[in-house]
C-alpha angles and dihedrals in degrees: 000000000000133000121298110241118208129182105230111226103162135025124209117173124187134172112244109208096191092055095036087226143102115260110213109196109198112197092353095174093053109070096192093053099033125125132177110204115187116215121208124219087240088052090053093049091057098036104059101050087048091048089050094056094041088051095048088047099054104016112034098115093047096052118080111197109240122186089205100047096121093055090045090053091050092054090048095052110116091023095076122064092227097056129042138154107268124240101230093209093057098037085061103033097053097041114147127210111294114255120196110238100237103173139001117199132193120204113186108222108209098192096067098009095242131128128238110224120194126187113202130203131165090263105021148050121195118186138178134164114238136185123222093270099046089048097050089048096050093046092044091054089048089052093048088064095059115117092229099183102042093043088050092242130141121243090231091057 
């Protein structure tokens, strides 16, 4: 039996204190296509520097550095289809088997200046095409769930 492939429509990150990992629920409201990736501290420490380098290489001209970007994202949660305020009851009720995120790949698509992002676990691959703004928004929201103090990471990471 091969890997399950899922088109990612929404992303809901939450820090899981018991596992000491970030739980990234992809498609959390759709039980048939939901996948719960667990992201370890070690993975996070490798991911964000690579992501920053990728964004600068392909989207530097598209991204305006904004000092209040995190606040703008908080204000737009729920207005964008890829981000929403999670219903805690549904998030827990429809929880799937946790899958450790093993790899995350980015492929720049020149035809539309988007990026194909693939999340890989042992059993599942979730994929999505994102433009610069959507990528920045999703990964900023994931980053906002990092327990900086307990993981010994600077807020400026």
